[in-house]
Coordinates of C-alpha atoms in Angstrom, one line a residue:
G1 CA 109.7 94.5 105.0
R2 CA 112.1 95.6 107.2
S3 CA 115.2 96.7 105.8
R4 CA 118.6 94.3 105.7
I5 CA 122.4 95.1 105.8
I6 CA 124.5 92.2 102.9
Y7 CA 127.6 92.0 103.0
P8 CA 128.5 90.9 99.7
P9 CA 131.6 89.7 97.6
A10 CA 133.9 92.4 95.9
P11 CA 133.3 91.2 92.7
L12 CA 130.1 91.0 93.3
V13 CA 129.9 94.6 94.3
D14 CA 132.0 95.3 91.2
R15 CA 129.9 93.7 88.8
T16 CA 127.2 95.5 90.2
R17 CA 128.9 99.3 90.0
A18 CA 129.9 98.5 86.6
Y19 CA 125.8 97.7 86.0
V20 CA 125.1 100.7 86.8
R21 CA 127.6 103.0 85.1
E22 CA 126.6 100.4 82.3
E23 CA 123.9 98.8 81.5
R24 CA 121.5 100.6 83.9
A25 CA 122.8 103.9 82.4
V26 CA 121.6 102.7 79.2
L27 CA 118.4 102.2 80.7
V28 CA 117.3 105.0 82.5
R29 CA 118.9 107.4 79.6
R30 CA 116.4 105.0 77.5
A31 CA 113.2 106.1 80.2
A32 CA 113.9 109.7 80.3
T33 CA 113.9 109.9 76.6
K34 CA 109.7 108.1 76.7
W35 CA 108.8 109.3 80.9
A36 CA 109.7 111.0 82.6
D37 CA 113.3 113.0 82.6
R38 CA 114.8 111.9 86.2
D39 CA 116.9 108.8 87.7
P40 CA 115.0 106.1 89.7
E41 CA 115.7 105.4 92.6
A42 CA 115.8 101.8 92.2
L43 CA 119.0 99.5 91.7
F44 CA 117.5 97.5 89.5
L45 CA 115.6 98.9 86.0
T46 CA 113.5 96.5 83.9
C47 CA 114.0 96.8 79.6
R48 CA 111.6 99.8 80.2
G49 CA 113.8 101.8 83.1
Q50 CA 111.4 101.1 85.4
P51 CA 112.1 100.3 89.2
M52 CA 112.2 96.1 89.6
K53 CA 110.4 95.0 91.7
P54 CA 111.0 91.7 94.4
R55 CA 108.4 89.8 93.1
R56 CA 110.4 90.2 89.5
V57 CA 113.7 89.7 91.0
G58 CA 112.1 85.8 92.3
A59 CA 110.7 85.0 89.5
M60 CA 113.9 85.8 88.0
F61 CA 115.2 83.6 90.3
T62 CA 113.4 80.5 89.6
A63 CA 113.4 80.7 86.2
A64 CA 117.1 80.1 86.7
A65 CA 117.2 77.4 88.9
E66 CA 115.1 75.4 87.0
A67 CA 116.8 76.4 84.2
A68 CA 120.2 74.4 86.1
G69 CA 118.0 71.6 87.3
V70 CA 118.0 73.1 90.9
T71 CA 114.6 73.3 93.1
A72 CA 115.6 76.1 95.4
T73 CA 114.3 79.6 96.7
F74 CA 116.1 83.2 97.9
H75 CA 114.6 82.2 101.4
A76 CA 116.3 78.7 100.8
L77 CA 119.5 80.8 99.9
R78 CA 118.9 82.5 102.8
H79 CA 118.5 79.5 104.7
T80 CA 121.8 78.2 102.9
F81 CA 123.5 81.2 103.9
A82 CA 122.9 81.5 107.5
A83 CA 123.8 78.1 108.3
A84 CA 127.7 77.7 106.1
M85 CA 127.6 81.7 108.6
L86 CA 127.8 80.4 111.3
R87 CA 130.0 77.1 110.8
F88 CA 132.1 79.6 109.5
L89 CA 132.0 81.7 112.6
Q90 CA 131.3 78.5 114.6
R91 CA 135.1 78.2 113.8
E92 CA 136.1 81.5 114.0
A93 CA 135.1 82.0 117.9
R94 CA 137.5 79.2 118.3
A95 CA 140.4 81.7 117.7
N96 CA 139.2 85.8 119.0
P97 CA 137.0 84.3 122.0
E98 CA 135.5 87.1 122.1
L99 CA 133.7 86.7 119.5
N100 CA 130.0 85.5 120.0
P101 CA 128.6 83.0 116.8
L102 CA 125.2 83.3 117.4
L103 CA 124.3 87.1 117.9
A104 CA 127.1 87.6 115.5
L105 CA 124.6 85.6 112.6
Q106 CA 121.8 88.0 114.3
V107 CA 123.5 90.8 113.5
L108 CA 123.9 89.3 110.3
L109 CA 120.5 87.9 109.6
G110 CA 118.2 90.6 110.7
H111 CA 116.2 89.5 113.4
A112 CA 114.6 90.5 116.8
D113 CA 115.3 87.9 119.3
L114 CA 118.3 85.5 119.2
A115 CA 116.1 82.8 119.8
T116 CA 114.7 83.5 115.7
T117 CA 118.7 83.1 115.6
A118 CA 119.1 79.9 117.7
V119 CA 117.6 77.3 115.3
Y120 CA 120.7 77.3 113.0
L121 CA 122.2 76.1 115.8
R122 CA 120.0 72.2 115.2
V123 CA 121.5 73.0 111.4
V124 CA 125.3 73.4 112.0
E125 CA 125.5 70.1 114.6
T126 CA 124.5 67.9 110.8
D127 CA 128.0 68.0 108.3
L128 CA 127.7 71.2 107.0
S129 CA 130.9 69.6 104.3
A130 CA 129.0 70.2 101.1
I131 CA 127.0 72.8 101.8
E132 CA 130.1 75.3 102.7
A133 CA 131.8 74.2 99.5
S134 CA 128.9 75.0 97.1
V135 CA 129.7 78.6 99.2
D136 CA 133.0 78.5 98.5
D137 CA 132.9 77.4 94.9
L138 CA 130.4 80.4 94.5
Y139 CA 132.5 82.9 95.8
A140 CA 135.3 81.5 93.6
A141 CA 133.7 82.1 90.8
L142 CA 133.0 85.2 91.3
L143 CA 136.5 85.3 91.8

């Protein structure tokens, strides 16, 4: 229920801006003729121009995962991001000793307690090369 700060790759930001400028604008104009004459505050809208609820986004994610033949949840995606990011931050800390990988990850994840973030230390003890390659492939596909 808390707000989170995210750091998406630039191509995703560009695609979101294009959505707002093109697709979302059409939905807002169409909804304005049917409903209220105002722009909804929500970024993502349904085909009726109503704010998309988090539950709907989750259902869309689940459907996409099933179509791809992958078992996945948003929360598992968050864990994957956290583990891969901690591994990345640990590598960056070798060149930049002032960087504390665990504290940086705590900020990225929005955890109030460092102990919550520390659980990812156990994950990075294992070989994460497959996860890192998957994340790298995902970001490369966005370029």
